[in-house]
PDB file of C-alpha atoms in Angstrom:
ATOM      1  CA  UNK A   5      19.177-287.638  14.744  1.00 46.00           C
ATOM      2  CA  UNK A   6      21.440-285.214  12.908  1.00 47.00           C
ATOM      3  CA  UNK A   7      20.861-281.517  13.300  1.00 50.00           C
ATOM      4  CA  UNK A   8      21.632-278.820  10.784  1.00 48.00           C
ATOM      5  CA  UNK A   9      23.978-276.052  11.916  1.00 49.00           C
ATOM      6  CA  UNK A  10      24.609-272.747  10.235  1.00 47.00           C
ATOM      7  CA  UNK A  11      28.207-271.641  10.584  1.00 47.00           C
ATOM      8  CA  UNK A  12      29.750-268.819   8.614  1.00 50.00           C
ATOM      9  CA  UNK A  13      26.934-268.859   6.097  1.00 52.00           C
ATOM     10  CA  UNK A  14      27.360-272.578   5.411  1.00 57.00           C
ATOM     11  CA  UNK A  15      25.122-275.362   6.550  1.00 56.00           C
ATOM     12  CA  UNK A  16      26.606-278.556   7.876  1.00 55.00           C
ATOM     13  CA  UNK A  17      25.155-281.581   9.560  1.00 57.00           C
ATOM     14  CA  UNK A  18      26.240-282.346  13.073  1.00 53.00           C
ATOM     15  CA  UNK A  19      25.413-285.374  15.105  1.00 55.00           C
ATOM     16  CA  UNK A  20      24.603-285.465  18.781  1.00 59.00           C
ATOM     17  CA  UNK A  21      27.586-287.779  19.325  1.00 61.00           C
ATOM     18  CA  UNK A  22      30.163-285.164  18.284  1.00 68.00           C
ATOM     19  CA  UNK A  23      32.032-283.546  21.125  1.00 71.00           C
ATOM     20  CA  UNK A  24      31.838-279.755  21.290  1.00 76.00           C
ATOM     21  CA  UNK A  25      34.964-277.844  20.359  1.00 84.00           C
ATOM     22  CA  UNK A  26      37.123-276.644  23.222  1.00 84.00           C
ATOM     23  CA  UNK A  27      39.179-273.493  23.214  1.00 89.00           C
ATOM     24  CA  UNK A  28      42.921-274.080  23.128  1.00 94.00           C
ATOM     25  CA  UNK A  29      43.260-272.348  26.494  1.00 94.00           C
ATOM     26  CA  UNK A  30      40.727-274.785  27.978  1.00 94.00           C
ATOM     27  CA  UNK A  31      42.688-277.729  26.593  1.00 94.00           C
ATOM     28  CA  UNK A  32      45.809-276.280  28.192  1.00 95.00           C
ATOM     29  CA  UNK A  33      44.014-275.841  31.534  1.00 95.00           C
ATOM     30  CA  UNK A  34      43.020-279.501  31.312  1.00 95.00           C
ATOM     31  CA  UNK A  35      46.702-280.391  30.958  1.00 95.00           C
ATOM     32  CA  UNK A  36      47.446-278.521  34.191  1.00 95.00           C
ATOM     33  CA  UNK A  37      44.817-280.623  35.963  1.00 94.00           C
ATOM     34  CA  UNK A  38      46.653-283.870  35.228  1.00 92.00           C
ATOM     35  CA  UNK A  39      49.482-285.324  37.281  1.00 90.00           C
ATOM     36  CA  UNK A  40      51.950-284.854  34.392  1.00 93.00           C
ATOM     37  CA  UNK A  41      54.021-281.697  34.033  1.00 94.00           C
ATOM     38  CA  UNK A  42      52.429-279.969  30.998  1.00 94.00           C
ATOM     39  CA  UNK A  43      55.758-278.482  29.942  1.00 94.00           C
ATOM     40  CA  UNK A  44      57.234-281.969  29.391  1.00 93.00           C
ATOM     41  CA  UNK A  45      55.384-282.368  26.108  1.00 90.00           C
ATOM     42  CA  UNK A  46      55.594-278.681  25.154  1.00 93.00           C
ATOM     43  CA  UNK A  47      58.577-276.662  26.366  1.00 94.00           C
ATOM     44  CA  UNK A  48      56.778-273.419  25.536  1.00 95.00           C
ATOM     45  CA  UNK A  49      53.592-274.408  27.387  1.00 96.00           C
ATOM     46  CA  UNK A  50      53.708-271.584  29.927  1.00 94.00           C
ATOM     47  CA  UNK A  51      54.692-268.892  27.415  1.00 92.00           C
ATOM     48  CA  UNK A  52      51.830-269.937  25.134  1.00 95.00           C
ATOM     49  CA  UNK A  53      49.331-270.140  27.992  1.00 95.00           C
ATOM     50  CA  UNK A  54      49.792-266.514  28.977  1.00 94.00           C
ATOM     51  CA  UNK A  55      49.348-265.303  25.399  1.00 94.00           C
ATOM     52  CA  UNK A  56      45.787-266.630  25.371  1.00 94.00           C
ATOM     53  CA  UNK A  57      42.760-264.917  26.824  1.00 94.00           C
ATOM     54  CA  UNK A  58      41.958-266.308  30.259  1.00 94.00           C
ATOM     55  CA  UNK A  59      38.797-268.387  30.613  1.00 94.00           C
ATOM     56  CA  UNK A  60      38.311-267.630  34.288  1.00 93.00           C
ATOM     57  CA  UNK A  61      34.919-269.323  34.513  1.00 94.00           C
ATOM     58  CA  UNK A  62      36.330-272.645  33.306  1.00 94.00           C
ATOM     59  CA  UNK A  63      39.461-272.394  35.459  1.00 93.00           C
ATOM     60  CA  UNK A  64      37.493-271.549  38.616  1.00 93.00           C
ATOM     61  CA  UNK A  65      35.056-274.384  37.908  1.00 94.00           C
ATOM     62  CA  UNK A  66      37.903-276.884  37.564  1.00 93.00           C
ATOM     63  CA  UNK A  67      39.469-275.724  40.839  1.00 91.00           C
ATOM     64  CA  UNK A  68      36.189-275.742  42.733  1.00 93.00           C
ATOM     65  CA  UNK A  69      35.386-279.270  41.519  1.00 94.00           C
ATOM     66  CA  UNK A  70      38.526-280.724  43.103  1.00 93.00           C
ATOM     67  CA  UNK A  71      38.444-282.395  46.482  1.00 93.00           C
ATOM     68  CA  UNK A  72      41.448-282.302  48.815  1.00 92.00           C
ATOM     69  CA  UNK A  73      42.915-285.579  47.594  1.00 95.00           C
ATOM     70  CA  UNK A  74      42.665-284.579  43.925  1.00 94.00           C
ATOM     71  CA  UNK A  75      44.213-281.209  44.700  1.00 92.00           C
ATOM     72  CA  UNK A  76      47.174-282.857  46.395  1.00 95.00           C
ATOM     73  CA  UNK A  77      47.794-285.001  43.302  1.00 94.00           C
ATOM     74  CA  UNK A  78      48.158-281.934  41.082  1.00 95.00           C
ATOM     75  CA  UNK A  79      49.601-279.477  43.592  1.00 94.00           C
ATOM     76  CA  UNK A  80      52.926-279.330  41.729  1.00 95.00           C
ATOM     77  CA  UNK A  81      51.154-278.201  38.554  1.00 95.00           C
ATOM     78  CA  UNK A  82      49.026-275.672  40.454  1.00 94.00           C
ATOM     79  CA  UNK A  83      52.151-274.315  42.142  1.00 95.00           C
ATOM     80  CA  UNK A  84      53.827-274.078  38.713  1.00 95.00           C
ATOM     81  CA  UNK A  85      50.835-272.180  37.366  1.00 94.00           C
ATOM     82  CA  UNK A  86      51.106-269.542  40.073  1.00 93.00           C
ATOM     83  CA  UNK A  87      54.909-269.441  39.849  1.00 95.00           C
ATOM     84  CA  UNK A  88      54.642-268.778  36.110  1.00 95.00           C
ATOM     85  CA  UNK A  89      51.960-266.134  36.748  1.00 94.00           C
ATOM     86  CA  UNK A  90      54.430-264.281  38.943  1.00 94.00           C
ATOM     87  CA  UNK A  91      57.204-264.635  36.355  1.00 94.00           C
ATOM     88  CA  UNK A  92      54.913-263.369  33.593  1.00 93.00           C
ATOM     89  CA  UNK A  93      54.202-260.225  35.604  1.00 93.00           C
ATOM     90  CA  UNK A  94      57.835-259.216  35.130  1.00 93.00           C
ATOM     91  CA  UNK A  95      57.723-259.572  31.352  1.00 90.00           C
ATOM     92  CA  UNK A  96      57.529-256.697  28.926  1.00 91.00           C
ATOM     93  CA  UNK A  97      54.807-258.306  26.811  1.00 91.00           C
ATOM     94  CA  UNK A  98      51.602-256.531  27.967  1.00 94.00           C
ATOM     95  CA  UNK A  99      49.252-259.378  26.961  1.00 93.00           C
ATOM     96  CA  UNK A 100      51.167-261.857  29.120  1.00 93.00           C
ATOM     97  CA  UNK A 101      51.116-259.450  32.060  1.00 94.00           C
ATOM     98  CA  UNK A 102      47.354-258.836  31.804  1.00 94.00           C
ATOM     99  CA  UNK A 103      46.566-262.537  31.430  1.00 93.00           C
ATOM    100  CA  UNK A 104      48.874-263.483  34.312  1.00 93.00           C
ATOM    101  CA  UNK A 105      47.070-260.972  36.532  1.00 93.00           C
ATOM    102  CA  UNK A 106      43.695-262.525  35.739  1.00 92.00           C
ATOM    103  CA  UNK A 107      44.567-266.155  36.547  1.00 87.00           C
ATOM    104  CA  UNK A 108      44.827-265.890  40.350  1.00 74.00           C
ATOM    105  CA  UNK A 109      41.862-263.504  40.397  1.00 65.00           C
TER     106      UNK A 109
END
């Protein structure tokens, strides 16, 4: 059964089958948790990632949900994440520095 939502003063119908919206940063985290290098499809992946506010709860949940075998499959991407965190710390852009500090928290 459709439900009525109020968003920004407007009413719209939403169905239970619609997927909830995900933040762009969450979508990017999901790319890290695949076996593909996320920067293959987007050369600026890492620069863009550190400009977005960290969703630490989601990132920690994804990491905690992995078993050892799954972690080994994506270890290259996890290593890249931390390598790019370290690189971002040396940048002059303060937002990137702050966000890079929060990731390995």
